Amino acid sequence: MTTDRLHCFKESGNSYKVALALTFAGVPFEKVTVDYFDGQTRQTVWRSETNEMGEVPILEFDGRRMSQSGVILLHLAERFDSLRVEPDEREEVLRWLLFDNHKFTANLASYRWPRTFAKPSPHEAVLAYMRQRTAAALDIVDRHLADCPIIVGDRCTVADLSMAGYVYYPADELGFDLRAEYSRIAAWMDRVAQIPGWRAPYDLLS
Ligand SMILES: N[C@@H](CCC(=O)N[C@@H](CS)C(=O)NCC(=O)O)C(=O)O
């Protein structure tokens, strides 16, 4: 069996989800750094040879290449017992993975990116709209965590790892100080960060 290879870049929270899952499973992996800022994911050749969707993360293993963090996380949950999803939790885990991709990560990432990295910056009204969408998603998750310590069930699953993709990036990048503004999300972040092996995104992906 060959070493897993993760195509990623350190600012990519979607890549961080997969890196964290591999780390929690104790699986060594090789990082293949993609030069997003120089347009690598938009190159025709890269898209035809690596990922037609033009995105990382991509996990390479056993001669296969897999993209979409949610699919990769479910694959890792099948492969590694420590990440397993119990049969009676599968639908609930999938429900939160879909919510994460559609609303939580989608809004956190789509607000952070233009406000922090895009040049020129988008119009203030665009940022205000995205900020309000992000705050709505954060409120939903903060309320969910009022009744349970973790996203699904009573131990960390790939649903948590998916939703953890962006929350540990610095507050001045996110445009939200999650620890100050969302107490239940903050407590959940601490719970996940206490799992042995946890590392922050720039530490794990640099
Ligand atoms: N739903 C996808 C989203 C992946 C995604 O948006 N990746 C970003 C980096 S975090 C990317 O590669 N963007 C490249 C581009 O838009 O050119 C997933 O969960 O894997």
Coordinates of C-alpha atoms and ligand atoms in Angstrom, one line a residue:
M1 CA 0.0 0.0 0.0
T2 CA 1.3 3.5 -0.9
T3 CA 1.4 6.6 1.2
D4 CA -1.8 8.7 0.9
R5 CA -1.1 12.0 -1.0
L6 CA -3.2 15.1 -0.2
H7 CA -3.4 17.9 -2.8
C8 CA -3.9 21.0 -0.7
F9 CA -2.8 24.5 0.2
K10 CA -2.6 25.9 3.7
E11 CA -5.3 28.5 3.4
S12 CA -7.8 25.8 2.3
G13 CA -10.1 24.8 5.1
N14 CA -11.6 22.1 3.0
S15 CA -8.1 20.5 2.8
Y16 CA -7.7 21.0 6.5
K17 CA -10.8 18.8 7.1
V18 CA -9.1 15.9 5.4
A19 CA -5.6 16.5 6.9
L20 CA -7.2 16.5 10.4
A21 CA -9.1 13.3 9.7
L22 CA -5.9 11.6 8.5
T23 CA -4.0 12.9 11.5
F24 CA -6.7 11.7 14.0
A25 CA -6.6 8.3 12.3
G26 CA -2.8 8.3 12.7
V27 CA -2.2 7.9 9.0
P28 CA 1.0 9.5 7.6
F29 CA 0.4 11.4 4.4
E30 CA 2.3 13.4 1.8
K31 CA 1.3 17.0 1.1
V32 CA 1.2 18.0 -2.6
T33 CA 1.0 21.8 -2.4
V34 CA -1.1 23.4 -5.0
D35 CA -0.4 27.0 -6.0
Y36 CA -3.9 28.3 -5.9
F37 CA -2.8 32.0 -5.8
D38 CA -0.9 31.5 -9.0
G39 CA -3.9 30.0 -10.7
Q40 CA -2.9 26.3 -10.7
T41 CA -6.4 25.0 -10.1
R42 CA -7.7 27.1 -13.0
Q43 CA -5.2 25.7 -15.5
T44 CA -6.7 23.5 -18.2
V45 CA -4.0 20.9 -17.9
W46 CA -4.3 20.7 -14.1
R47 CA -8.1 20.3 -14.4
S48 CA -7.8 17.5 -17.1
E49 CA -5.0 15.7 -15.3
T50 CA -5.9 16.2 -11.6
N51 CA -9.5 17.4 -11.0
E52 CA -12.0 18.5 -13.5
M53 CA -13.8 20.4 -10.8
G54 CA -10.8 22.7 -10.3
E55 CA -10.7 22.2 -6.5
V56 CA -8.7 20.8 -3.7
P57 CA -8.7 18.7 -1.5
I58 CA -7.8 15.7 -3.6
L59 CA -6.8 12.5 -1.9
E60 CA -4.7 10.0 -3.8
F61 CA -4.5 6.5 -2.5
D62 CA -4.1 3.0 -4.1
G63 CA -3.9 4.5 -7.6
R64 CA -7.2 6.4 -7.1
R65 CA -7.9 10.1 -6.9
M66 CA -10.8 11.4 -4.9
S67 CA -12.2 14.9 -4.5
Q68 CA -14.9 16.6 -2.4
S69 CA -14.0 16.7 1.2
G70 CA -17.4 15.2 2.3
V71 CA -16.8 12.1 0.1
I72 CA -13.2 11.8 1.2
L73 CA -14.2 12.0 4.9
L74 CA -16.9 9.3 4.4
H75 CA -14.3 7.2 2.6
L76 CA -11.8 7.6 5.5
A77 CA -14.6 6.7 8.0
E78 CA -15.0 3.4 6.1
R79 CA -11.3 2.8 6.0
F80 CA -10.3 3.6 9.6
D81 CA -12.0 2.2 12.6
S82 CA -11.2 5.3 14.8
L83 CA -13.2 7.4 12.3
R84 CA -16.1 4.9 11.9
V85 CA -19.7 6.1 11.7
E86 CA -22.1 3.7 13.4
P87 CA -25.0 2.6 11.2
D88 CA -27.6 4.4 13.3
E89 CA -25.6 7.6 13.0
R90 CA -25.0 7.5 9.2
E91 CA -28.0 9.6 8.1
E92 CA -27.5 12.2 10.8
V93 CA -23.8 12.5 9.9
L94 CA -24.7 12.9 6.2
R95 CA -27.3 15.5 7.1
W96 CA -24.6 17.6 8.8
L97 CA -22.0 17.0 6.1
L98 CA -24.5 18.4 3.5
F99 CA -25.5 21.3 5.7
D100 CA -21.8 22.0 6.2
N101 CA -21.1 22.0 2.4
H102 CA -24.2 24.0 1.6
K103 CA -24.3 26.5 4.4
F104 CA -21.7 26.4 7.1
T105 CA -18.3 26.0 5.4
A106 CA -19.8 27.5 2.2
N107 CA -20.6 30.8 4.0
L108 CA -17.6 30.9 6.3
A109 CA -15.2 30.3 3.4
S110 CA -17.1 32.5 0.9
Y111 CA -17.0 35.4 3.3
R112 CA -13.4 34.9 4.5
W113 CA -12.0 34.6 1.0
P114 CA -13.0 37.9 -0.6
R115 CA -12.7 39.9 2.6
T116 CA -9.2 38.7 3.3
F117 CA -7.5 37.5 0.1
A118 CA -9.3 38.9 -2.9
K119 CA -7.7 41.8 -4.8
P120 CA -9.4 44.1 -5.4
S121 CA -11.8 43.7 -2.5
P122 CA -15.4 43.2 -3.4
H123 CA -18.0 46.0 -2.9
E124 CA -19.0 46.6 0.7
A125 CA -22.6 45.6 0.0
V126 CA -21.4 42.2 -1.3
L127 CA -19.4 41.6 1.9
A128 CA -22.3 42.8 4.1
Y129 CA -24.6 40.3 2.4
M130 CA -22.1 37.4 2.8
R131 CA -21.4 38.4 6.4
Q132 CA -25.1 38.2 7.2
R133 CA -25.4 34.7 5.5
T134 CA -22.4 33.5 7.6
A135 CA -23.8 34.8 10.8
A136 CA -27.1 33.0 10.1
A137 CA -25.2 29.7 9.6
L138 CA -23.2 30.3 12.8
D139 CA -26.4 30.9 14.8
I140 CA -27.9 27.6 13.6
V141 CA -24.8 25.7 14.7
D142 CA -24.4 27.5 18.0
R143 CA -28.1 26.7 18.8
H144 CA -27.6 23.0 17.8
L145 CA -24.6 22.8 20.2
A146 CA -26.8 24.0 23.1
D147 CA -28.3 20.5 23.3
C148 CA -25.3 18.3 22.5
P149 CA -21.6 18.6 23.1
I150 CA -20.6 17.5 19.6
I151 CA -22.3 17.6 16.2
V152 CA -23.7 14.0 16.1
G153 CA -24.0 11.5 19.0
D154 CA -21.5 11.6 21.8
R155 CA -18.1 11.4 20.1
C156 CA -16.3 13.3 17.4
T157 CA -17.3 12.1 13.9
V158 CA -16.5 13.2 10.3
A159 CA -19.4 15.6 10.7
D160 CA -17.4 17.5 13.3
L161 CA -14.2 17.4 11.1
S162 CA -16.1 18.8 8.1
M163 CA -17.6 21.6 10.2
A164 CA -14.2 22.3 11.8
G165 CA -12.6 23.2 8.4
Y166 CA -12.6 26.9 8.8
V167 CA -13.3 27.7 12.5
Y168 CA -9.7 27.5 13.6
Y169 CA -8.4 30.1 11.1
P170 CA -7.5 33.4 12.8
A171 CA -10.4 35.7 13.7
D172 CA -9.0 38.6 11.6
E173 CA -9.2 36.3 8.5
L174 CA -12.6 35.0 9.3
G175 CA -14.1 38.3 10.1
F176 CA -15.7 36.7 13.2
D177 CA -14.2 36.2 16.6
L178 CA -15.9 32.9 17.1
R179 CA -14.5 32.4 20.6
A180 CA -15.9 35.7 21.8
E181 CA -19.2 35.7 19.9
Y182 CA -20.4 32.1 19.9
S183 CA -19.9 30.4 23.3
R184 CA -21.2 27.0 22.3
I185 CA -19.2 26.9 19.1
A186 CA -16.2 27.9 21.2
A187 CA -16.7 25.1 23.7
W188 CA -17.1 22.6 20.8
M189 CA -13.9 23.9 19.2
D190 CA -12.1 23.3 22.5
R191 CA -13.5 19.7 22.6
V192 CA -12.3 18.9 19.1
A193 CA -8.9 20.6 19.7
Q194 CA -8.4 18.4 22.8
I195 CA -8.4 15.2 20.7
P196 CA -4.8 13.8 20.6
G197 CA -2.9 14.9 17.5
W198 CA -5.0 18.0 16.8
R199 CA -3.1 20.8 15.1
A200 CA -4.3 24.2 13.9
P201 CA -4.6 24.6 10.1
Y202 CA -1.5 26.7 9.3
D203 CA 0.5 24.3 11.5
L204 CA -0.9 21.1 9.9
L205 CA -0.9 22.3 6.3
S206 CA 2.3 24.4 6.1
Ligands
LIG1 N1 -17.2 21.2 -1.8 C1 -15.7 21.2 -2.0 C2 -15.2 22.6 -2.0 C3 -13.7 22.6 -2.3 C4 -13.2 24.0 -2.5 O1 -13.9 25.0 -2.6 N2 -11.9 24.1 -2.6 C5 -11.2 25.4 -2.8 C6 -10.1 25.6 -1.7 S1 -10.8 25.5 -0.1 C7 -10.5 25.4 -4.2 O2 -9.8 24.5 -4.5 N3 -10.8 26.4 -5.0 C8 -10.1 26.5 -6.2 C9 -10.7 27.4 -7.2 O3 -11.9 27.9 -6.9 O4 -10.1 27.7 -8.2 C10 -15.1 20.3 -1.0 O5 -15.7 20.2 0.1 O6 -14.0 19.7 -1.2

